[in-house]
Amino acid sequence: MSVDLKPAAKPAVPGKGGRRKLTYPWVLLIIAVGLVAVSALRALTGTGDLTSTGQFGAALSAAVPIGLAGLGGLWSERAGVVNIGLEGMMMLGSFAAGWIGWQHGPWAAALAGVIGGALGGLIHAVATVTFGVDHIVSGVAINILALGATQYLATLWFGAEGSAAAAAGGNDKQSPPMPDMPTFTIPGLSDWLNSIEGHHWFLVSDTAGILGAVVTGVSWLTVLTVVLFIGSFYLLWRSPFGLRLRSCGEAPVSAETLGVNVYRYKYAAVLVSGALAGLGGAFLSIGVHFYQDGQTGGRGYIGLATMIFGNWRPGGVAMGAGLFGFMDAMQLRSGGPTVHALLLGLAALLAVLALLRLRSAKRTQAVVAATVAALLVIWYFLVDTVPLELVEASPYIATLLVLALFSQRLRPPKANGKPYRRGQGA
């Protein structure tokens, strides 16, 4: 007879040094301050593309596969299974989408990507949950196996001489092209926001440019991603199923004594993790209309970083994906000038951080942050643009900076990555 786990009520103890809860008014205030800061940066540097509809539309598209990988990692690690095989699962998803997409269209490609990623998740679950293989070793093995398998199968299925795929435009590095994925635009609202953006008014035009990105040419897979984030939050934090799953990542032995089938929940979490990562890979293939060798480009690893930055919470993962998506889109669209403008923005953020650290009596960190901020300001005024090599590396530099700044405030699930065998608490 199983016993349902119920969340224990935590008494509020004022003045005990706990963190302030991030309520909706605080979230809105943070968004408002961010909008004003970005508008001021755009006006000060004259970089119009910084808040344009095109820039944020590209950022939204770039954020989707990263966010799906990060959300997949969250599902797995909340159940106590470390999943660094997200990159390999994305590869399997992008390959499956390319294979099915040119024959049956983009929606079938998305479903194939989910199945391909889930297959990688199943392999990881069998290795780690059933056989107790080290989670890191299993994840690395999946990344290597996925790379070799997709390259081999691409040569066999897409590049075979005389095959239908080769006749349709495929080769050993990419699949034949698939049809477009439908998008939606709200005509009246989109045109109105675009007209306001064109006036370049402070804050108003910047806000219109950002809002225009979510009503102009948005893929239905992007809408599905938003639904998956919201659904994951409610399922994992507002349902008995989610409570049991998260208990497997916090205290699996205690969960087992209360009747939770820990193996079952770990399997479910890792399968969902792989399916989400596979959908992220499918999004990449569908976006450019074909699978291509090396298409994931390390986004699975960046997704893992968004999960850590987001403190294993869906909202944090979404914020991290948006940040890294913005950096990725920026280096593809406008390059050097926009990255050059962000040097000034980063200097301002570090200056604020230095003041906060000084207020907390952390003088060494304050001096380091202030020094780096000063160097960035000097760099900004000495050059007019940023080298191409640095622009291309900007998403990865942003990943390292964010993890370095926020690492001290993170709390992973207590049993994450730890071995567990059924009955060990008896």
Short mmCIF file of C-alpha atoms in Angstrom, two decimals:
data_model
loop_
_atom_site.label_atom_id
_atom_site.label_comp_id
_atom_site.label_asym_id
_atom_site.label_seq_id
_atom_site.Cartn_x
_atom_site.Cartn_y
_atom_site.Cartn_z
CA MET A 1 0.00 0.00 0.00
CA SER A 2 1.55 3.27 -1.15
CA VAL A 3 1.39 6.50 0.77
CA ASP A 4 1.09 9.84 -1.05
CA LEU A 5 3.76 12.36 -0.33
CA LYS A 6 2.31 15.73 0.61
CA PRO A 7 4.24 18.99 0.78
CA ALA A 8 4.99 20.00 4.32
CA ALA A 9 4.00 23.50 5.29
CA LYS A 10 6.97 25.68 6.13
CA PRO A 11 6.36 28.19 8.89
CA ALA A 12 7.32 31.73 8.06
CA VAL A 13 10.06 32.91 10.37
CA PRO A 14 10.74 36.59 9.83
CA GLY A 15 14.19 37.91 10.37
CA LYS A 16 15.94 34.55 10.16
CA GLY A 17 18.09 35.44 7.18
CA GLY A 18 16.02 33.62 4.57
CA ARG A 19 15.97 34.84 1.00
CA ARG A 20 13.22 37.17 -0.10
CA LYS A 21 10.68 35.44 -2.28
CA LEU A 22 10.66 36.64 -5.89
CA THR A 23 7.02 37.70 -6.18
CA TYR A 24 5.26 38.90 -9.33
CA PRO A 25 5.65 42.62 -8.47
CA TRP A 26 9.38 42.10 -8.09
CA VAL A 27 9.52 40.24 -11.41
CA LEU A 28 7.67 43.09 -13.13
CA LEU A 29 10.00 45.62 -11.53
CA ILE A 30 13.06 43.70 -12.74
CA ILE A 31 11.62 43.57 -16.27
CA ALA A 32 10.89 47.31 -16.21
CA VAL A 33 14.39 48.16 -15.00
CA GLY A 34 15.85 45.88 -17.69
CA LEU A 35 13.82 47.60 -20.42
CA VAL A 36 14.96 51.03 -19.29
CA ALA A 37 18.59 49.88 -19.13
CA VAL A 38 18.51 48.35 -22.63
CA SER A 39 16.77 51.43 -24.03
CA ALA A 40 19.37 53.69 -22.46
CA LEU A 41 22.17 51.52 -23.88
CA ARG A 42 20.60 51.64 -27.35
CA ALA A 43 20.20 55.42 -27.20
CA LEU A 44 23.69 55.99 -25.80
CA THR A 45 25.53 53.78 -28.27
CA GLY A 46 23.29 54.37 -31.30
CA THR A 47 23.03 50.62 -31.97
CA GLY A 48 19.46 50.40 -33.28
CA ASP A 49 19.52 46.65 -33.82
CA LEU A 50 19.96 46.08 -30.09
CA THR A 51 16.18 46.23 -29.51
CA SER A 52 14.83 45.60 -33.01
CA THR A 53 12.08 43.13 -33.85
CA GLY A 54 14.51 41.22 -36.04
CA GLN A 55 17.07 40.89 -33.26
CA PHE A 56 14.58 39.66 -30.67
CA GLY A 57 12.81 37.42 -33.20
CA ALA A 58 16.12 35.76 -33.96
CA ALA A 59 16.89 35.58 -30.23
CA LEU A 60 13.55 33.86 -29.60
CA SER A 61 14.29 31.26 -32.27
CA ALA A 62 17.81 30.72 -30.93
CA ALA A 63 16.52 30.38 -27.36
CA VAL A 64 14.03 27.58 -28.14
CA PRO A 65 16.48 24.66 -28.67
CA ILE A 66 18.66 25.84 -25.77
CA GLY A 67 15.62 26.15 -23.52
CA LEU A 68 14.27 22.73 -24.47
CA ALA A 69 17.65 21.14 -23.70
CA GLY A 70 17.79 22.97 -20.37
CA LEU A 71 14.23 21.93 -19.51
CA GLY A 72 15.13 18.35 -20.38
CA GLY A 73 18.11 18.50 -18.05
CA LEU A 74 15.87 19.90 -15.31
CA TRP A 75 13.46 16.95 -15.57
CA SER A 76 16.28 14.44 -15.33
CA GLU A 77 18.23 16.07 -12.53
CA ARG A 78 15.15 16.79 -10.43
CA ALA A 79 14.77 13.00 -10.32
CA GLY A 80 18.43 12.60 -9.32
CA VAL A 81 19.95 11.59 -12.69
CA VAL A 82 22.68 13.84 -14.07
CA ASN A 83 22.24 14.17 -17.83
CA ILE A 84 25.20 15.58 -19.73
CA GLY A 85 24.10 13.49 -22.71
CA LEU A 86 21.71 16.28 -23.77
CA GLU A 87 23.94 17.16 -26.71
CA GLY A 88 23.81 13.59 -28.03
CA MET A 89 20.04 13.43 -27.54
CA MET A 90 19.70 16.67 -29.51
CA MET A 91 21.79 15.11 -32.28
CA LEU A 92 19.48 12.10 -32.41
CA GLY A 93 16.46 14.40 -32.50
CA SER A 94 17.81 16.58 -35.30
CA PHE A 95 18.80 13.54 -37.36
CA ALA A 96 15.42 11.83 -36.90
CA ALA A 97 13.66 15.06 -37.83
CA GLY A 98 15.71 15.40 -41.00
CA TRP A 99 15.10 11.78 -41.94
CA ILE A 100 11.32 11.93 -41.51
CA GLY A 101 10.81 15.58 -42.40
CA TRP A 102 11.72 15.47 -46.08
CA GLN A 103 9.31 12.58 -46.57
CA HIS A 104 6.35 13.55 -44.34
CA GLY A 105 6.65 17.22 -43.48
CA PRO A 106 7.70 19.34 -40.47
CA TRP A 107 5.09 18.17 -37.96
CA ALA A 108 6.10 14.55 -38.50
CA ALA A 109 9.71 15.72 -38.19
CA ALA A 110 8.98 17.23 -34.77
CA LEU A 111 7.42 13.97 -33.58
CA ALA A 112 10.37 12.00 -34.95
CA GLY A 113 12.75 14.29 -33.09
CA VAL A 114 10.90 13.62 -29.84
CA ILE A 115 11.15 9.87 -30.41
CA GLY A 116 14.84 10.06 -31.36
CA GLY A 117 15.72 12.05 -28.25
CA ALA A 118 13.63 9.76 -26.04
CA LEU A 119 15.59 6.80 -27.40
CA GLY A 120 18.78 8.44 -26.18
CA GLY A 121 17.09 9.09 -22.82
CA LEU A 122 16.07 5.44 -22.58
CA ILE A 123 19.67 4.31 -23.12
CA HIS A 124 20.84 6.72 -20.43
CA ALA A 125 18.14 5.51 -18.01
CA VAL A 126 18.98 1.85 -18.54
CA ALA A 127 22.67 2.52 -17.99
CA THR A 128 22.35 4.74 -14.91
CA VAL A 129 19.17 3.58 -13.18
CA THR A 130 19.15 -0.15 -13.91
CA PHE A 131 22.86 -0.93 -14.15
CA GLY A 132 24.23 1.83 -11.93
CA VAL A 133 26.72 3.20 -14.47
CA ASP A 134 28.29 6.51 -13.45
CA HIS A 135 26.04 9.28 -14.78
CA ILE A 136 28.87 11.32 -16.28
CA VAL A 137 30.38 8.31 -18.05
CA SER A 138 27.00 7.35 -19.48
CA GLY A 139 26.31 10.90 -20.69
CA VAL A 140 29.68 11.21 -22.39
CA ALA A 141 29.19 7.82 -24.02
CA ILE A 142 25.80 8.88 -25.38
CA ASN A 143 27.29 12.05 -26.87
CA ILE A 144 30.03 10.07 -28.60
CA LEU A 145 27.69 7.30 -29.79
CA ALA A 146 25.12 9.78 -31.09
CA LEU A 147 27.75 11.64 -33.08
CA GLY A 148 29.09 8.45 -34.67
CA ALA A 149 25.63 6.97 -35.30
CA THR A 150 24.22 10.07 -36.98
CA GLN A 151 27.26 10.49 -39.21
CA TYR A 152 27.18 6.84 -40.23
CA LEU A 153 23.43 6.78 -40.87
CA ALA A 154 23.58 10.05 -42.81
CA THR A 155 26.10 8.48 -45.17
CA LEU A 156 24.00 5.34 -45.43
CA TRP A 157 20.54 6.91 -45.82
CA PHE A 158 21.08 10.37 -47.32
CA GLY A 159 24.22 10.01 -49.39
CA ALA A 160 23.82 6.51 -50.89
CA GLU A 161 24.30 6.70 -54.66
CA GLY A 162 21.05 6.22 -56.53
CA SER A 163 18.85 6.51 -53.43
CA ALA A 164 15.67 8.58 -53.30
CA ALA A 165 17.21 10.82 -50.66
CA ALA A 166 20.25 11.57 -52.82
CA ALA A 167 17.98 12.30 -55.78
CA ALA A 168 16.00 14.74 -53.59
CA GLY A 169 19.13 16.71 -52.68
CA GLY A 170 20.61 14.77 -49.76
CA ASN A 171 24.26 13.85 -49.28
CA ASP A 172 26.42 12.27 -46.60
CA LYS A 173 26.40 15.51 -44.58
CA GLN A 174 22.76 16.57 -44.77
CA SER A 175 19.25 15.37 -45.48
CA PRO A 176 17.02 16.47 -48.37
CA PRO A 177 15.07 19.67 -47.66
CA MET A 178 11.68 19.54 -45.94
CA PRO A 179 8.68 21.92 -46.28
CA ASP A 180 8.30 25.02 -44.11
CA MET A 181 6.87 24.88 -40.61
CA PRO A 182 3.79 27.17 -40.41
CA THR A 183 4.19 30.45 -38.53
CA PHE A 184 1.68 32.96 -37.26
CA THR A 185 1.60 36.75 -37.34
CA ILE A 186 -1.01 39.13 -35.92
CA PRO A 187 -1.24 41.50 -38.92
CA GLY A 188 -2.71 44.66 -37.39
CA LEU A 189 -0.76 44.52 -34.15
CA SER A 190 2.48 43.53 -35.89
CA ASP A 191 2.30 46.45 -38.35
CA TRP A 192 1.41 48.92 -35.58
CA LEU A 193 4.34 47.83 -33.42
CA ASN A 194 6.71 47.98 -36.39
CA SER A 195 5.62 51.54 -37.14
CA ILE A 196 6.23 52.59 -33.52
CA GLU A 197 9.64 50.91 -33.58
CA GLY A 198 10.58 52.97 -36.63
CA HIS A 199 10.25 56.25 -34.70
CA HIS A 200 13.15 55.31 -32.37
CA TRP A 201 11.47 56.84 -29.31
CA PHE A 202 13.20 56.13 -26.03
CA LEU A 203 11.72 53.09 -24.27
CA VAL A 204 8.47 53.19 -26.29
CA SER A 205 10.07 52.12 -29.58
CA ASP A 206 12.34 49.67 -27.81
CA THR A 207 9.36 48.04 -26.10
CA ALA A 208 7.50 47.92 -29.42
CA GLY A 209 10.47 46.22 -31.08
CA ILE A 210 10.65 43.56 -28.39
CA LEU A 211 6.88 42.95 -28.39
CA GLY A 212 6.86 42.83 -32.19
CA ALA A 213 9.11 39.77 -32.05
CA VAL A 214 6.38 37.72 -30.32
CA VAL A 215 3.63 38.61 -32.82
CA THR A 216 5.56 38.45 -36.09
CA GLY A 217 6.49 35.23 -37.88
CA VAL A 218 6.56 33.05 -34.77
CA SER A 219 6.91 29.31 -35.26
CA TRP A 220 4.24 27.09 -33.75
CA LEU A 221 7.04 25.06 -32.18
CA THR A 222 7.99 28.18 -30.24
CA VAL A 223 4.43 28.37 -28.92
CA LEU A 224 4.64 24.67 -28.02
CA THR A 225 7.88 25.35 -26.12
CA VAL A 226 6.18 28.02 -24.01
CA VAL A 227 3.37 25.58 -23.22
CA LEU A 228 5.92 22.92 -22.24
CA PHE A 229 7.65 25.30 -19.81
CA ILE A 230 4.38 26.30 -18.16
CA GLY A 231 3.18 22.70 -18.09
CA SER A 232 6.47 21.49 -16.58
CA PHE A 233 6.21 24.03 -13.77
CA TYR A 234 2.67 23.04 -12.85
CA LEU A 235 3.35 19.33 -13.22
CA LEU A 236 6.56 19.29 -11.20
CA TRP A 237 5.64 21.83 -8.51
CA ARG A 238 1.86 21.71 -8.30
CA SER A 239 0.98 18.02 -8.59
CA PRO A 240 1.49 14.85 -6.52
CA PHE A 241 3.36 13.32 -9.47
CA GLY A 242 5.86 16.18 -9.45
CA LEU A 243 6.33 15.99 -5.70
CA ARG A 244 7.14 12.28 -5.90
CA LEU A 245 9.49 12.81 -8.82
CA ARG A 246 11.36 15.59 -7.05
CA SER A 247 11.56 13.48 -3.90
CA CYS A 248 13.56 10.95 -5.94
CA GLY A 249 16.20 13.62 -6.51
CA GLU A 250 16.21 14.85 -2.93
CA ALA A 251 15.84 11.73 -0.75
CA PRO A 252 15.16 8.57 -2.77
CA VAL A 253 15.51 6.24 0.24
CA SER A 254 12.90 8.21 2.18
CA ALA A 255 10.65 8.29 -0.90
CA GLU A 256 10.93 4.52 -1.22
CA THR A 257 9.89 3.99 2.39
CA LEU A 258 6.73 6.01 1.62
CA GLY A 259 5.79 3.73 -1.28
CA VAL A 260 7.26 5.66 -4.22
CA ASN A 261 8.62 3.47 -7.03
CA VAL A 262 11.87 5.42 -7.42
CA TYR A 263 13.04 3.49 -10.48
CA ARG A 264 9.79 4.21 -12.31
CA TYR A 265 9.99 7.93 -11.66
CA LYS A 266 13.64 8.12 -12.64
CA TYR A 267 12.88 6.33 -15.90
CA ALA A 268 9.96 8.65 -16.62
CA ALA A 269 12.07 11.75 -15.91
CA VAL A 270 15.01 10.70 -18.10
CA LEU A 271 12.69 9.69 -20.96
CA VAL A 272 10.99 13.09 -20.83
CA SER A 273 14.44 14.70 -20.63
CA GLY A 274 15.55 12.97 -23.82
CA ALA A 275 12.27 13.75 -25.59
CA LEU A 276 12.58 17.48 -24.80
CA ALA A 277 16.20 17.58 -25.94
CA GLY A 278 15.22 15.69 -29.11
CA LEU A 279 12.49 18.26 -29.80
CA GLY A 280 15.14 20.95 -29.45
CA GLY A 281 17.27 19.17 -32.05
CA ALA A 282 14.23 18.79 -34.31
CA PHE A 283 13.61 22.55 -34.02
CA LEU A 284 17.08 23.16 -35.45
CA SER A 285 16.46 20.88 -38.44
CA ILE A 286 12.98 22.25 -39.10
CA GLY A 287 14.23 25.85 -38.87
CA VAL A 288 16.73 25.43 -41.70
CA HIS A 289 14.62 22.78 -43.51
CA PHE A 290 17.13 19.93 -43.26
CA TYR A 291 19.39 17.97 -40.95
CA GLN A 292 23.06 18.90 -41.19
CA ASP A 293 26.15 17.36 -39.64
CA GLY A 294 27.24 19.34 -36.58
CA GLN A 295 23.90 21.13 -36.42
CA THR A 296 23.54 21.20 -32.63
CA GLY A 297 26.76 23.19 -32.23
CA GLY A 298 27.11 22.59 -28.49
CA ARG A 299 23.60 23.83 -27.65
CA GLY A 300 23.04 20.80 -25.46
CA TYR A 301 25.92 21.89 -23.25
CA ILE A 302 24.65 25.48 -23.18
CA GLY A 303 21.24 24.09 -22.25
CA LEU A 304 22.90 22.31 -19.34
CA ALA A 305 24.39 25.65 -18.31
CA THR A 306 20.95 27.33 -18.44
CA MET A 307 19.62 24.64 -16.12
CA ILE A 308 22.39 25.36 -13.61
CA PHE A 309 22.01 29.14 -14.01
CA GLY A 310 18.25 28.76 -13.54
CA ASN A 311 18.81 26.88 -10.25
CA TRP A 312 16.90 23.83 -11.52
CA ARG A 313 13.68 25.85 -11.95
CA PRO A 314 11.69 26.30 -15.22
CA GLY A 315 11.54 30.09 -14.91
CA GLY A 316 15.29 30.33 -14.39
CA VAL A 317 15.92 28.01 -17.33
CA ALA A 318 13.71 30.22 -19.53
CA MET A 319 15.62 33.35 -18.47
CA GLY A 320 18.96 31.69 -19.12
CA ALA A 321 17.83 30.42 -22.52
CA GLY A 322 16.67 33.92 -23.42
CA LEU A 323 20.04 35.38 -22.47
CA PHE A 324 22.09 32.83 -24.39
CA GLY A 325 19.64 32.95 -27.32
CA PHE A 326 20.08 36.71 -27.48
CA MET A 327 23.86 36.37 -27.56
CA ASP A 328 23.67 33.64 -30.21
CA ALA A 329 21.34 35.70 -32.41
CA MET A 330 23.43 38.81 -31.94
CA GLN A 331 26.62 37.23 -33.21
CA LEU A 332 24.76 35.86 -36.24
CA ARG A 333 22.84 39.05 -37.14
CA SER A 334 24.75 42.20 -36.33
CA GLY A 335 28.09 40.96 -35.01
CA GLY A 336 30.79 43.37 -33.93
CA PRO A 337 28.86 46.67 -33.47
CA THR A 338 26.22 45.18 -31.18
CA VAL A 339 28.76 43.20 -29.13
CA HIS A 340 30.76 46.43 -28.91
CA ALA A 341 27.72 48.21 -27.46
CA LEU A 342 27.23 45.42 -24.93
CA LEU A 343 30.71 46.08 -23.53
CA LEU A 344 29.31 49.27 -22.04
CA GLY A 345 26.24 47.44 -20.71
CA LEU A 346 28.41 44.74 -19.12
CA ALA A 347 30.59 47.42 -17.53
CA ALA A 348 27.51 49.01 -15.97
CA LEU A 349 26.33 45.65 -14.60
CA LEU A 350 29.74 44.97 -13.09
CA ALA A 351 29.77 48.43 -11.52
CA VAL A 352 26.43 47.70 -9.85
CA LEU A 353 27.75 44.32 -8.74
CA ALA A 354 30.82 46.02 -7.25
CA LEU A 355 28.59 48.34 -5.20
CA LEU A 356 26.50 45.42 -3.96
CA ARG A 357 29.61 43.44 -2.98
CA LEU A 358 31.06 46.49 -1.23
CA ARG A 359 27.80 46.90 0.71
CA SER A 360 28.07 43.24 1.76
CA ALA A 361 31.64 43.85 2.97
CA LYS A 362 33.08 41.60 0.24
CA ARG A 363 35.82 44.04 -0.68
CA THR A 364 37.95 41.71 -2.80
CA GLN A 365 35.06 40.81 -5.10
CA ALA A 366 34.04 44.47 -5.26
CA VAL A 367 37.54 45.54 -6.34
CA VAL A 368 37.72 42.82 -9.00
CA ALA A 369 34.29 43.74 -10.43
CA ALA A 370 35.12 47.47 -10.45
CA THR A 371 38.48 46.85 -12.13
CA VAL A 372 36.95 44.73 -14.89
CA ALA A 373 34.21 47.34 -15.39
CA ALA A 374 36.82 50.06 -15.81
CA LEU A 375 38.78 47.96 -18.32
CA LEU A 376 35.61 47.34 -20.34
CA VAL A 377 34.86 51.06 -20.49
CA ILE A 378 38.40 51.77 -21.67
CA TRP A 379 38.10 49.01 -24.28
CA TYR A 380 34.76 50.43 -25.47
CA PHE A 381 36.20 53.89 -26.12
CA LEU A 382 39.45 52.67 -27.69
CA VAL A 383 37.84 50.53 -30.44
CA ASP A 384 34.84 50.87 -32.77
CA THR A 385 34.03 47.21 -33.10
CA VAL A 386 34.89 43.79 -31.67
CA PRO A 387 37.00 41.16 -33.50
CA LEU A 388 35.02 38.51 -35.35
CA GLU A 389 36.60 35.70 -33.33
CA LEU A 390 35.36 37.24 -30.08
CA VAL A 391 31.92 37.83 -31.57
CA GLU A 392 31.61 34.16 -32.53
CA ALA A 393 32.68 33.11 -29.03
CA SER A 394 30.33 35.55 -27.26
CA PRO A 395 27.61 32.95 -26.42
CA TYR A 396 30.17 30.71 -24.73
CA ILE A 397 31.83 33.63 -22.91
CA ALA A 398 28.39 34.67 -21.65
CA THR A 399 27.84 31.10 -20.40
CA LEU A 400 31.07 31.15 -18.38
CA LEU A 401 30.42 34.62 -16.96
CA VAL A 402 26.89 33.80 -15.84
CA LEU A 403 27.94 30.55 -14.16
CA ALA A 404 30.85 32.30 -12.45
CA LEU A 405 28.64 35.11 -11.10
CA PHE A 406 25.74 32.96 -9.92
CA SER A 407 27.43 29.73 -8.83
CA GLN A 408 27.38 30.64 -5.12
CA ARG A 409 23.57 30.95 -5.03
CA LEU A 410 22.77 27.56 -6.53
CA ARG A 411 21.30 24.52 -4.80
CA PRO A 412 21.08 21.34 -6.85
CA PRO A 413 18.89 18.41 -5.75
CA LYS A 414 20.62 16.72 -2.80
CA ALA A 415 20.74 13.22 -4.31
CA ASN A 416 21.56 14.38 -7.84
CA GLY A 417 24.07 12.00 -9.41
CA LYS A 418 24.34 9.79 -6.35
CA PRO A 419 23.98 6.01 -6.82
CA TYR A 420 20.74 4.47 -5.66
CA ARG A 421 19.73 0.81 -5.47
CA ARG A 422 16.26 -0.41 -4.59
CA GLY A 423 15.95 -1.50 -0.95
CA GLN A 424 19.17 0.13 0.24
CA GLY A 425 17.31 1.90 3.05
CA ALA A 426 15.98 -1.36 4.53
#
